[in-house]
PDB file of C-alpha atoms in Angstrom:
ATOM      1  CA  ARG R 965     137.473 110.980  36.653  1.00  0.00           C
ATOM      2  CA  ASP R 966     134.085 112.463  36.504  1.00  0.00           C
ATOM      3  CA  ARG R 967     133.380 112.117  39.767  1.00  0.00           C
ATOM      4  CA  LEU R 968     136.767 113.840  41.221  1.00  0.00           C
ATOM      5  CA  PHE R 969     135.100 117.301  39.692  1.00  0.00           C
ATOM      6  CA  ASP R 970     132.183 116.344  41.673  1.00  0.00           C
ATOM      7  CA  PRO R 971     130.601 118.937  43.754  1.00  0.00           C
ATOM      8  CA  PRO R 972     131.452 118.920  47.452  1.00  0.00           C
ATOM      9  CA  ALA R 973     127.774 117.873  48.314  1.00  0.00           C
ATOM     10  CA  ARG R 974     127.880 114.717  46.072  1.00  0.00           C
ATOM     11  CA  TRP R 975     131.301 113.440  48.107  1.00  0.00           C
ATOM     12  CA  LEU R 976     130.358 110.304  49.913  1.00  0.00           C
ATOM     13  CA  LEU R 977     130.640 110.282  54.135  1.00  0.00           C
ATOM     14  CA  VAL R 978     131.002 106.475  55.187  1.00  0.00           C
ATOM     15  CA  PRO R 979     130.558 105.381  58.767  1.00  0.00           C
ATOM     16  CA  ARG R 980     133.670 103.659  60.374  1.00  0.00           C
ATOM     17  CA  SER R 981     131.990 100.381  60.100  1.00  0.00           C
ATOM     18  CA  ALA R 982     132.022 100.502  56.190  1.00  0.00           C
ATOM     19  CA  THR R 983     135.276 100.265  56.332  1.00  0.00           C
ATOM     20  CA  THR R 984     137.865  97.345  57.530  1.00  0.00           C
ATOM     21  CA  ALA R 985     141.345  97.306  58.535  1.00  0.00           C
ATOM     22  CA  GLY R 986     142.501  94.829  55.959  1.00  0.00           C
ATOM     23  CA  SER R 987     140.534  91.172  57.038  1.00  0.00           C
ATOM     24  CA  ASP R 988     137.224  91.912  56.826  1.00  0.00           C
ATOM     25  CA  CYS R 989     135.373  90.853  53.146  1.00  0.00           C
ATOM     26  CA  ASN R 990     132.902  93.726  51.464  1.00  0.00           C
ATOM     27  CA  LYS R 991     134.270  96.471  53.258  1.00  0.00           C
ATOM     28  CA  ILE R 992     135.813  99.881  52.002  1.00  0.00           C
ATOM     29  CA  GLY R 993     140.374  99.027  52.825  1.00  0.00           C
ATOM     30  CA  VAL R 994     139.713  95.284  52.089  1.00  0.00           C
ATOM     31  CA  SER R 995     143.138  93.252  51.455  1.00  0.00           C
ATOM     32  CA  HIS R 996     144.472  89.576  50.753  1.00  0.00           C
ATOM     33  CA  GLU R 997     143.891  88.791  54.463  1.00  0.00           C
ATOM     34  CA  GLY R 998     139.699  89.227  53.936  1.00  0.00           C
ATOM     35  CA  PHE R 999     140.234  87.063  50.665  1.00  0.00           C
ATOM     36  CA  ALA R1000     141.923  84.084  52.621  1.00  0.00           C
ATOM     37  CA  THR R1001     140.375  83.725  55.434  1.00  0.00           C
ATOM     38  CA  GLU R1002     137.083  84.056  53.671  1.00  0.00           C
ATOM     39  CA  GLY R1003     134.594  81.207  54.498  1.00  0.00           C
ATOM     40  CA  ALA R1004     134.679  78.084  51.298  1.00  0.00           C
ATOM     41  CA  ARG R1005     135.733  80.920  48.788  1.00  0.00           C
ATOM     42  CA  CYS R1006     136.420  78.130  45.726  1.00  0.00           C
ATOM     43  CA  GLN R1007     132.254  78.191  45.631  1.00  0.00           C
ATOM     44  CA  GLN R1008     131.701  81.671  46.217  1.00  0.00           C
ATOM     45  CA  ARG R1009     131.445  84.152  43.078  1.00  0.00           C
ATOM     46  CA  VAL R1010     134.031  86.016  41.052  1.00  0.00           C
ATOM     47  CA  GLY R1011     134.251  88.884  43.418  1.00  0.00           C
ATOM     48  CA  SER R1012     132.572  87.950  46.555  1.00  0.00           C
ATOM     49  CA  CYS R1013     134.353  89.877  48.791  1.00  0.00           C
ATOM     50  CA  LEU R1014     134.407  93.437  47.052  1.00  0.00           C
ATOM     51  CA  ASP R1015     131.299  94.405  47.357  1.00  0.00           C
ATOM     52  CA  GLY R1016     130.969  97.859  49.235  1.00  0.00           C
ATOM     53  CA  GLN R1017     133.643  99.516  47.855  1.00  0.00           C
ATOM     54  CA  ILE R1018     133.383 102.902  47.182  1.00  0.00           C
ATOM     55  CA  ASP R1019     132.074 102.598  43.313  1.00  0.00           C
ATOM     56  CA  ASP R1020     130.069 100.439  44.995  1.00  0.00           C
ATOM     57  CA  LEU R1021     128.486 102.878  47.718  1.00  0.00           C
ATOM     58  CA  TYR R1022     129.278 105.952  45.295  1.00  0.00           C
ATOM     59  CA  ALA R1023     126.374 104.334  42.420  1.00  0.00           C
ATOM     60  CA  ALA R1024     123.902 103.770  44.690  1.00  0.00           C
ATOM     61  CA  ASP R1025     123.527 106.500  46.004  1.00  0.00           C
ATOM     62  CA  ALA R1026     123.539 108.426  42.332  1.00  0.00           C
ATOM     63  CA  ALA R1027     120.901 106.285  41.158  1.00  0.00           C
ATOM     64  CA  SER R1028     118.958 106.454  45.026  1.00  0.00           C
ATOM     65  CA  ASP R1029     116.179 109.168  45.559  1.00  0.00           C
ATOM     66  CA  ALA R1030     117.153 109.111  48.864  1.00  0.00           C
ATOM     67  CA  PRO R1031     121.732 108.605  49.439  1.00  0.00           C
ATOM     68  CA  ARG R1032     122.453 107.637  52.725  1.00  0.00           C
ATOM     69  CA  HIS R1033     125.932 108.786  51.618  1.00  0.00           C
ATOM     70  CA  PHE R1034     127.107 111.762  49.923  1.00  0.00           C
ATOM     71  CA  LEU R1035     127.485 114.246  52.187  1.00  0.00           C
ATOM     72  CA  ALA R1036     125.349 116.962  51.583  1.00  0.00           C
ATOM     73  CA  ALA R1037     122.432 114.203  52.597  1.00  0.00           C
ATOM     74  CA  ALA R1038     124.689 112.546  55.596  1.00  0.00           C
ATOM     75  CA  VAL R1039     124.929 116.457  56.948  1.00  0.00           C
ATOM     76  CA  ALA R1040     121.645 116.230  57.063  1.00  0.00           C
ATOM     77  CA  ALA R1041     120.221 113.463  58.107  1.00  0.00           C
ATOM     78  CA  ARG R1042     121.912 113.932  61.274  1.00  0.00           C
ATOM     79  CA  SER R1043     120.974 117.419  61.892  1.00  0.00           C
ATOM     80  CA  GLY R1044     118.237 116.126  62.454  1.00  0.00           C
ATOM     81  CA  GLY R1045     116.849 116.761  58.150  1.00  0.00           C
ATOM     82  CA  ALA R1046     117.453 120.328  58.677  1.00  0.00           C
ATOM     83  CA  ALA R1047     119.058 122.063  55.395  1.00  0.00           C
ATOM     84  CA  VAL R1048     122.718 122.767  54.946  1.00  0.00           C
ATOM     85  CA  GLY R1049     125.087 124.385  51.911  1.00  0.00           C
ATOM     86  CA  LEU R1050     128.165 122.621  51.708  1.00  0.00           C
ATOM     87  CA  ALA R1051     130.978 124.588  49.930  1.00  0.00           C
ATOM     88  CA  MET R1052     135.161 124.691  49.940  1.00  0.00           C
ATOM     89  CA  ALA R1053     136.904 127.357  51.960  1.00  0.00           C
ATOM     90  CA  ALA R1054     140.442 128.969  50.965  1.00  0.00           C
ATOM     91  CA  SER R1055     143.421 128.219  53.206  1.00  0.00           C
ATOM     92  CA  THR R1056     145.906 130.943  53.386  1.00  0.00           C
ATOM     93  CA  ALA R1057     148.582 127.779  54.426  1.00  0.00           C
ATOM     94  CA  ALA R1058     149.888 125.991  51.658  1.00  0.00           C
ATOM     95  CA  GLY R1059     148.411 123.037  49.906  1.00  0.00           C
ATOM     96  CA  GLY R1060     145.818 124.124  52.412  1.00  0.00           C
ATOM     97  CA  GLY R1061     141.571 123.948  52.374  1.00  0.00           C
ATOM     98  CA  GLY R1062     139.016 122.611  53.721  1.00  0.00           C
ATOM     99  CA  LEU R1063     135.399 121.481  53.873  1.00  0.00           C
ATOM    100  CA  GLN R1064     132.840 124.602  54.699  1.00  0.00           C
ATOM    101  CA  LEU R1065     129.353 123.704  56.427  1.00  0.00           C
ATOM    102  CA  SER R1066     126.558 126.460  56.926  1.00  0.00           C
ATOM    103  CA  THR R1067     124.057 125.402  58.446  1.00  0.00           C
ATOM    104  CA  ALA R1068     120.295 127.002  60.419  1.00  0.00           C
ATOM    105  CA  ARG R1069     120.753 124.695  62.774  1.00  0.00           C
ATOM    106  CA  ARG R1070     121.128 126.126  66.330  1.00  0.00           C
ATOM    107  CA  GLN R1071     124.584 123.713  67.164  1.00  0.00           C
ATOM    108  CA  ALA R1072     127.897 124.567  70.179  1.00  0.00           C
ATOM    109  CA  SER R1073     130.398 125.859  68.821  1.00  0.00           C
ATOM    110  CA  VAL R1074     134.189 126.857  69.605  1.00  0.00           C
ATOM    111  CA  VAL R1075     135.090 129.971  68.453  1.00  0.00           C
ATOM    112  CA  ARG R1076     139.053 131.600  69.114  1.00  0.00           C
ATOM    113  CA  VAL R1077     139.810 134.642  69.572  1.00  0.00           C
ATOM    114  CA  GLU R1078     143.695 136.508  69.422  1.00  0.00           C
ATOM    115  CA  VAL R1079     143.412 139.807  70.888  1.00  0.00           C
ATOM    116  CA  ASP R1080     146.890 141.704  71.017  1.00  0.00           C
ATOM    117  CA  ALA R1081     147.021 142.165  75.423  1.00  0.00           C
ATOM    118  CA  ALA R1082     148.518 145.467  74.696  1.00  0.00           C
ATOM    119  CA  ALA R1083     145.147 146.565  73.147  1.00  0.00           C
ATOM    120  CA  LEU R1084     143.205 146.013  76.534  1.00  0.00           C
ATOM    121  CA  ARG R1085     141.872 147.958  78.982  1.00  0.00           C
ATOM    122  CA  TYR R1086     140.788 146.868  82.232  1.00  0.00           C
ATOM    123  CA  THR R1087     138.573 149.422  84.672  1.00  0.00           C
ATOM    124  CA  VAL R1088     138.106 149.550  87.916  1.00  0.00           C
ATOM    125  CA  ASN R1089     134.776 151.071  89.714  1.00  0.00           C
ATOM    126  CA  THR R1090     135.802 153.552  92.703  1.00  0.00           C
ATOM    127  CA  SER R1091     133.930 154.911  95.179  1.00  0.00           C
ATOM    128  CA  PRO R1092     134.603 156.636  98.551  1.00  0.00           C
ATOM    129  CA  GLY R1093     133.973 154.992 101.472  1.00  0.00           C
ATOM    130  CA  GLU R1094     133.685 156.243 105.273  1.00  0.00           C
ATOM    131  CA  ILE R1095     133.577 154.587 108.932  1.00  0.00           C
ATOM    132  CA  ARG R1096     130.454 155.508 111.104  1.00  0.00           C
ATOM    133  CA  ALA R1097     131.362 154.136 113.930  1.00  0.00           C
ATOM    134  CA  ALA R1098     134.615 152.353 115.725  1.00  0.00           C
ATOM    135  CA  ALA R1099     135.032 150.909 118.384  1.00  0.00           C
ATOM    136  CA  ALA R1100     137.452 148.378 120.772  1.00  0.00           C
ATOM    137  CA  ALA R1101     136.535 146.744 124.408  1.00  0.00           C
ATOM    138  CA  ASP R1102     139.087 147.168 126.584  1.00  0.00           C
ATOM    139  CA  PHE R1103     140.823 143.280 127.887  1.00  0.00           C
ATOM    140  CA  ALA R1104     143.747 141.786 130.033  1.00  0.00           C
ATOM    141  CA  ALA R1105     146.212 141.685 128.920  1.00  0.00           C
ATOM    142  CA  ALA R1106     146.025 137.335 129.563  1.00  0.00           C
ATOM    143  CA  SER R1107     143.384 136.862 127.777  1.00  0.00           C
ATOM    144  CA  GLY R1108     144.902 136.528 124.281  1.00  0.00           C
ATOM    145  CA  GLY R1109     143.057 139.665 123.041  1.00  0.00           C
ATOM    146  CA  GLY R1110     140.416 141.835 122.201  1.00  0.00           C
ATOM    147  CA  ARG R1111     138.304 143.557 119.211  1.00  0.00           C
ATOM    148  CA  LEU R1112     137.382 145.664 117.379  1.00  0.00           C
ATOM    149  CA  VAL R1113     134.542 146.674 115.176  1.00  0.00           C
ATOM    150  CA  ALA R1114     134.199 148.824 112.742  1.00  0.00           C
ATOM    151  CA  ARG R1115     130.831 150.125 110.329  1.00  0.00           C
ATOM    152  CA  VAL R1116     131.875 150.679 106.200  1.00  0.00           C
ATOM    153  CA  VAL R1117     129.261 152.982 104.349  1.00  0.00           C
ATOM    154  CA  ASN R1118     129.867 153.580 100.469  1.00  0.00           C
ATOM    155  CA  VAL R1119     129.148 157.041 100.586  1.00  0.00           C
ATOM    156  CA  GLY R1120     129.980 156.853  96.159  1.00  0.00           C
ATOM    157  CA  THR R1121     127.690 156.095  93.669  1.00  0.00           C
ATOM    158  CA  LEU R1122     129.121 153.398  91.630  1.00  0.00           C
ATOM    159  CA  ARG R1123     129.663 149.678  93.554  1.00  0.00           C
ATOM    160  CA  ALA R1124     132.820 148.634  94.588  1.00  0.00           C
ATOM    161  CA  GLU R1125     135.332 147.149  95.918  1.00  0.00           C
ATOM    162  CA  PHE R1126     137.470 148.313  99.448  1.00  0.00           C
ATOM    163  CA  THR R1127     140.274 147.183 101.898  1.00  0.00           C
ATOM    164  CA  VAL R1128     139.745 147.683 105.642  1.00  0.00           C
ATOM    165  CA  THR R1129     143.075 148.155 107.246  1.00  0.00           C
ATOM    166  CA  VAL R1130     144.022 148.028 111.041  1.00  0.00           C
ATOM    167  CA  ASP R1131     147.221 149.539 112.396  1.00  0.00           C
ATOM    168  CA  ARG R1132     149.447 152.389 113.489  1.00  0.00           C
ATOM    169  CA  CYS R1133     148.517 151.098 117.069  1.00  0.00           C
ATOM    170  CA  THR R1134     150.800 153.422 119.115  1.00  0.00           C
ATOM    171  CA  PRO R1135     152.244 153.286 121.762  1.00  0.00           C
ATOM    172  CA  ASP R1136     154.920 151.015 118.897  1.00  0.00           C
ATOM    173  CA  GLY R1137     155.203 147.309 119.726  1.00  0.00           C
ATOM    174  CA  GLY R1138     152.238 147.247 122.311  1.00  0.00           C
ATOM    175  CA  ILE R1139     149.421 145.584 119.112  1.00  0.00           C
ATOM    176  CA  ALA R1140     150.464 142.504 117.036  1.00  0.00           C
ATOM    177  CA  ALA R1141     149.730 143.804 113.380  1.00  0.00           C
ATOM    178  CA  VAL R1142     145.927 142.615 112.168  1.00  0.00           C
ATOM    179  CA  ALA R1143     145.179 141.798 108.681  1.00  0.00           C
ATOM    180  CA  ALA R1144     143.141 143.554 106.360  1.00  0.00           C
ATOM    181  CA  GLN R1145     139.694 142.466 105.152  1.00  0.00           C
ATOM    182  CA  THR R1146     138.377 143.445 101.400  1.00  0.00           C
ATOM    183  CA  LEU R1147     134.916 143.928 101.071  1.00  0.00           C
ATOM    184  CA  THR R1148     132.330 145.057  97.665  1.00  0.00           C
ATOM    185  CA  LEU R1149     129.778 147.564  99.042  1.00  0.00           C
ATOM    186  CA  ALA R1150     126.567 148.491  96.914  1.00  0.00           C
ATOM    187  CA  ALA R1151     125.837 152.185  96.107  1.00  0.00           C
ATOM    188  CA  PRO R1152     123.752 154.016  98.548  1.00  0.00           C
ATOM    189  CA  PRO R1153     120.513 154.235  99.098  1.00  0.00           C
ATOM    190  CA  GLY R1154     120.197 150.493  98.148  1.00  0.00           C
ATOM    191  CA  ASP R1155     120.714 147.314 100.264  1.00  0.00           C
ATOM    192  CA  GLY R1156     124.731 146.427 100.666  1.00  0.00           C
ATOM    193  CA  ALA R1157     125.306 149.431 100.504  1.00  0.00           C
ATOM    194  CA  GLU R1158     127.441 149.167 104.557  1.00  0.00           C
ATOM    195  CA  ALA R1159     128.818 146.526 106.551  1.00  0.00           C
ATOM    196  CA  GLU R1160     130.572 145.955 109.591  1.00  0.00           C
ATOM    197  CA  VAL R1161     133.686 144.082 109.855  1.00  0.00           C
ATOM    198  CA  ALA R1162     135.153 142.490 113.025  1.00  0.00           C
ATOM    199  CA  PHE R1163     139.021 142.867 113.792  1.00  0.00           C
ATOM    200  CA  ALA R1164     140.612 140.528 116.524  1.00  0.00           C
ATOM    201  CA  LEU R1165     143.166 142.702 118.547  1.00  0.00           C
ATOM    202  CA  SER R1166     146.041 140.728 120.016  1.00  0.00           C
ATOM    203  CA  LEU R1167     149.233 142.053 121.545  1.00  0.00           C
ATOM    204  CA  THR R1168     152.722 141.689 121.031  1.00  0.00           C
ATOM    205  CA  PRO R1169     154.773 138.768 122.935  1.00  0.00           C
ATOM    206  CA  ALA R1170     156.669 141.052 124.727  1.00  0.00           C
ATOM    207  CA  ALA R1171     154.010 143.412 125.486  1.00  0.00           C
ATOM    208  CA  ALA R1172     151.952 140.411 127.154  1.00  0.00           C
ATOM    209  CA  ALA R1173     154.933 139.008 129.145  1.00  0.00           C
ATOM    210  CA  ALA R1174     155.257 142.744 130.148  1.00  0.00           C
ATOM    211  CA  ASP R1175     151.746 142.823 131.667  1.00  0.00           C
ATOM    212  CA  ALA R1176     151.875 145.776 132.671  1.00  0.00           C
ATOM    213  CA  ASP R1177     148.443 148.422 131.937  1.00  0.00           C
ATOM    214  CA  ALA R1178     148.921 150.529 129.186  1.00  0.00           C
ATOM    215  CA  GLU R1179     146.532 152.891 126.967  1.00  0.00           C
ATOM    216  CA  TYR R1180     146.436 151.711 123.655  1.00  0.00           C
ATOM    217  CA  SER R1181     145.780 153.693 120.437  1.00  0.00           C
ATOM    218  CA  CYS R1182     144.929 152.493 116.613  1.00  0.00           C
ATOM    219  CA  VAL R1183     143.896 153.994 113.166  1.00  0.00           C
ATOM    220  CA  VAL R1184     141.174 152.315 111.379  1.00  0.00           C
ATOM    221  CA  ALA R1185     141.024 153.217 107.386  1.00  0.00           C
ATOM    222  CA  VAL R1186     138.755 152.273 104.651  1.00  0.00           C
ATOM    223  CA  ARG R1187     140.383 152.418 101.471  1.00  0.00           C
ATOM    224  CA  ASP R1188     139.311 152.177  97.293  1.00  0.00           C
ATOM    225  CA  ALA R1189     140.005 149.527  95.081  1.00  0.00           C
ATOM    226  CA  LEU R1190     143.176 151.931  94.526  1.00  0.00           C
ATOM    227  CA  ALA R1191     144.537 151.159  97.674  1.00  0.00           C
ATOM    228  CA  ARG R1192     143.563 155.353  97.642  1.00  0.00           C
ATOM    229  CA  GLU R1193     142.982 156.150 102.433  1.00  0.00           C
ATOM    230  CA  THR R1194     139.390 157.733 102.204  1.00  0.00           C
ATOM    231  CA  HIS R1195     138.514 157.912 105.399  1.00  0.00           C
ATOM    232  CA  ALA R1196     140.584 156.780 108.906  1.00  0.00           C
ATOM    233  CA  VAL R1197     139.223 157.546 112.693  1.00  0.00           C
ATOM    234  CA  ALA R1198     141.029 156.323 115.480  1.00  0.00           C
ATOM    235  CA  VAL R1199     139.899 154.294 118.245  1.00  0.00           C
ATOM    236  CA  SER R1200     141.292 154.173 121.873  1.00  0.00           C
ATOM    237  CA  PHE R1201     141.497 151.021 124.642  1.00  0.00           C
ATOM    238  CA  ALA R1202     142.915 149.513 127.490  1.00  0.00           C
ATOM    239  CA  VAL R1203     144.928 146.348 128.377  1.00  0.00           C
ATOM    240  CA  ALA R1204     145.040 146.207 132.463  1.00  0.00           C
ATOM    241  CA  ALA R1205     148.100 144.250 133.951  1.00  0.00           C
ATOM    242  CA  ILE R1206     146.635 140.274 135.855  1.00  0.00           C
ATOM    243  CA  VAL R1207     145.826 141.879 139.914  1.00  0.00           C
ATOM    244  CA  ASP R1208     146.661 138.794 142.203  1.00  0.00           C
ATOM    245  CA  ASP R1209     143.799 138.984 144.961  1.00  0.00           C
ATOM    246  CA  ARG R1210     142.758 136.029 147.011  1.00  0.00           C
ATOM    247  CA  GLY R1211     139.900 138.136 149.244  1.00  0.00           C
ATOM    248  CA  THR R1212     139.111 137.092 152.009  1.00  0.00           C
ATOM    249  CA  GLN R1213     140.576 133.404 151.796  1.00  0.00           C
ATOM    250  CA  GLY R1214     143.992 134.130 151.629  1.00  0.00           C
ATOM    251  CA  GLY R1215     145.354 138.412 151.795  1.00  0.00           C
ATOM    252  CA  SER R1216     147.545 139.913 150.345  1.00  0.00           C
ATOM    253  CA  LEU R1217     150.984 138.621 148.830  1.00  0.00           C
ATOM    254  CA  ALA R1218     154.130 140.083 151.828  1.00  0.00           C
ATOM    255  CA  ALA R1219     156.864 141.827 150.024  1.00  0.00           C
ATOM    256  CA  SER R1220     159.418 139.001 150.479  1.00  0.00           C
ATOM    257  CA  GLY R1221     157.506 136.531 148.682  1.00  0.00           C
ATOM    258  CA  THR R1222     157.421 134.021 151.534  1.00  0.00           C
ATOM    259  CA  GLY R1223     154.168 134.331 153.276  1.00  0.00           C
ATOM    260  CA  ALA R1224     150.791 136.452 153.687  1.00  0.00           C
ATOM    261  CA  THR R1225     149.550 137.920 156.010  1.00  0.00           C
ATOM    262  CA  ALA R1226     145.612 137.532 157.087  1.00  0.00           C
ATOM    263  CA  THR R1227     143.227 138.140 160.023  1.00  0.00           C
ATOM    264  CA  GLY R1228     143.475 135.448 162.659  1.00  0.00           C
ATOM    265  CA  GLY R1229     145.814 134.367 159.494  1.00  0.00           C
ATOM    266  CA  ALA R1230     148.908 131.948 159.252  1.00  0.00           C
ATOM    267  CA  ALA R1231     152.057 131.808 157.103  1.00  0.00           C
ATOM    268  CA  ASP R1232     151.510 130.507 153.063  1.00  0.00           C
ATOM    269  CA  GLY R1233     148.273 132.221 153.435  1.00  0.00           C
ATOM    270  CA  VAL R1234     146.113 129.757 154.910  1.00  0.00           C
ATOM    271  CA  GLN R1235     143.229 131.298 157.349  1.00  0.00           C
ATOM    272  CA  LEU R1236     142.664 129.989 160.543  1.00  0.00           C
ATOM    273  CA  LEU R1237     138.671 130.384 161.592  1.00  0.00           C
ATOM    274  CA  ALA R1238     138.492 131.590 165.314  1.00  0.00           C
ATOM    275  CA  ARG R1239     135.290 129.691 167.152  1.00  0.00           C
ATOM    276  CA  GLU R1240     134.215 129.419 170.726  1.00  0.00           C
ATOM    277  CA  ALA R1241     136.092 127.855 173.358  1.00  0.00           C
ATOM    278  CA  THR R1242     133.810 124.831 175.097  1.00  0.00           C
ATOM    279  CA  CYS R1243     134.145 122.450 177.958  1.00  0.00           C
ATOM    280  CA  VAL R1244     135.780 120.049 176.640  1.00  0.00           C
ATOM    281  CA  ASP R1245     139.405 123.449 176.255  1.00  0.00           C
ATOM    282  CA  ALA R1246     138.547 124.759 179.630  1.00  0.00           C
ATOM    283  CA  CYS R1247     138.484 120.501 181.413  1.00  0.00           C
ATOM    284  CA  PRO R1248     139.623 118.176 179.064  1.00  0.00           C
ATOM    285  CA  SER R1249     138.976 115.653 182.059  1.00  0.00           C
ATOM    286  CA  PHE R1250     135.487 114.374 182.212  1.00  0.00           C
ATOM    287  CA  PHE R1251     135.896 113.302 185.338  1.00  0.00           C
ATOM    288  CA  ASP R1252     136.983 116.620 186.890  1.00  0.00           C
ATOM    289  CA  VAL R1253     134.626 118.265 188.680  1.00  0.00           C
ATOM    290  CA  LEU R1254     134.966 121.112 190.297  1.00  0.00           C
ATOM    291  CA  CYS R1255     136.048 122.194 186.909  1.00  0.00           C
ATOM    292  CA  LEU R1256     133.168 121.333 185.927  1.00  0.00           C
ATOM    293  CA  ALA R1257     131.248 122.770 188.107  1.00  0.00           C
ATOM    294  CA  PHE R1258     132.907 126.332 188.168  1.00  0.00           C
ATOM    295  CA  ALA R1259     133.581 126.658 184.476  1.00  0.00           C
ATOM    296  CA  GLY R1260     130.757 128.341 182.686  1.00  0.00           C
ATOM    297  CA  GLY R1261     128.446 126.512 179.955  1.00  0.00           C
ATOM    298  CA  CYS R1262     130.028 123.192 181.536  1.00  0.00           C
ATOM    299  CA  LEU R1263     126.828 122.775 184.541  1.00  0.00           C
ATOM    300  CA  ALA R1264     125.251 119.671 181.172  1.00  0.00           C
ATOM    301  CA  ARG R1265     128.308 117.748 181.778  1.00  0.00           C
ATOM    302  CA  ALA R1266     128.895 118.720 185.713  1.00  0.00           C
ATOM    303  CA  ALA R1267     125.192 117.078 185.867  1.00  0.00           C
ATOM    304  CA  ALA R1268     125.476 113.761 183.263  1.00  0.00           C
ATOM    305  CA  VAL R1269     128.539 113.093 185.755  1.00  0.00           C
ATOM    306  CA  VAL R1270     126.984 113.107 188.901  1.00  0.00           C
ATOM    307  CA  ALA R1271     124.274 111.235 187.259  1.00  0.00           C
ATOM    308  CA  GLY R1272     126.046 108.963 186.285  1.00  0.00           C
ATOM    309  CA  VAL R1273     128.013 108.377 189.471  1.00  0.00           C
ATOM    310  CA  VAL R1274     124.527 107.644 191.759  1.00  0.00           C
ATOM    311  CA  VAL R1275     123.908 104.697 189.125  1.00  0.00           C
ATOM    312  CA  ALA R1276     126.663 103.232 189.000  1.00  0.00           C
ATOM    313  CA  CYS R1277     126.612 103.239 193.035  1.00  0.00           C
ATOM    314  CA  CYS R1278     123.004 101.772 192.986  1.00  0.00           C
ATOM    315  CA  CYS R1279     123.984  98.997 190.643  1.00  0.00           C
ATOM    316  CA  LEU R1280     127.078  98.030 193.193  1.00  0.00           C
ATOM    317  CA  ALA R1281     124.469  98.073 196.021  1.00  0.00           C
ATOM    318  CA  GLY R1282     122.454  95.704 194.147  1.00  0.00           C
ATOM    319  CA  VAL R1283     125.044  93.436 193.535  1.00  0.00           C
ATOM    320  CA  ALA R1284     126.375  93.057 196.785  1.00  0.00           C
ATOM    321  CA  ARG R1285     122.594  92.235 198.208  1.00  0.00           C
TER     322      ARG R1285
END
């Protein structure tokens, strides 16, 4: 009973290996199963299966200059020899209480903090921004779209978040919606106070199907972290329709769409290339000597015919002899 009033420093901290569920002798928690399974139990001394109990551990630590199971000594051993303080900590819970451990050693800990959400304040840095330059190149209606580039500058004194938008495009229904972009810019004059953002421009399906020349204008705006517009500029660009031009190969399409007209050409846009007339065109027959003699540019061919005839006559005369 006296041990019930011992301070926490003399409480026992027992390793799990010194306890049993009942089947092991000489451990805290041994039961009848341990006695029944003890080897050569009739030859053992009385109480041979009851060593290593709580009384034994307490008495050994009390008589030792280096106790191992007293709580203060056990915790100090696990803390690298650092001095620790142990005390009972009161609890507001009914029947509750706890063990308070104080140590000078640095160690990891879990801290739970509860605060009232209504008492929290969230501070948002805001700073004005400007668009120093913005431009969009003209593009063809069938090209799939164009590109708009803008340079945004933080002209305030704080590092802040900005949102750049492209909207309010005219004429209405021509340019498809453009996704906004968010970026963070440092306070000037340091690095990171300005940035370049690019947007993809595309026509709506109806405008792309119309395939007509058009002039468009969109507003590029920069907004602060509270979505307040601080600067905006208008950017104009042109969209060109498809021009069907076959050049020198096929002429231009006829109004009816059934053929084409081209110099020296024919229907379906096929062009017949002009060429100079030859002896074959003037005298189709190889043996028409008179035609060859009087046709312009055919003397060489006439001479070839005469030479052939002479050679043939000589061969026939030789055969006759």
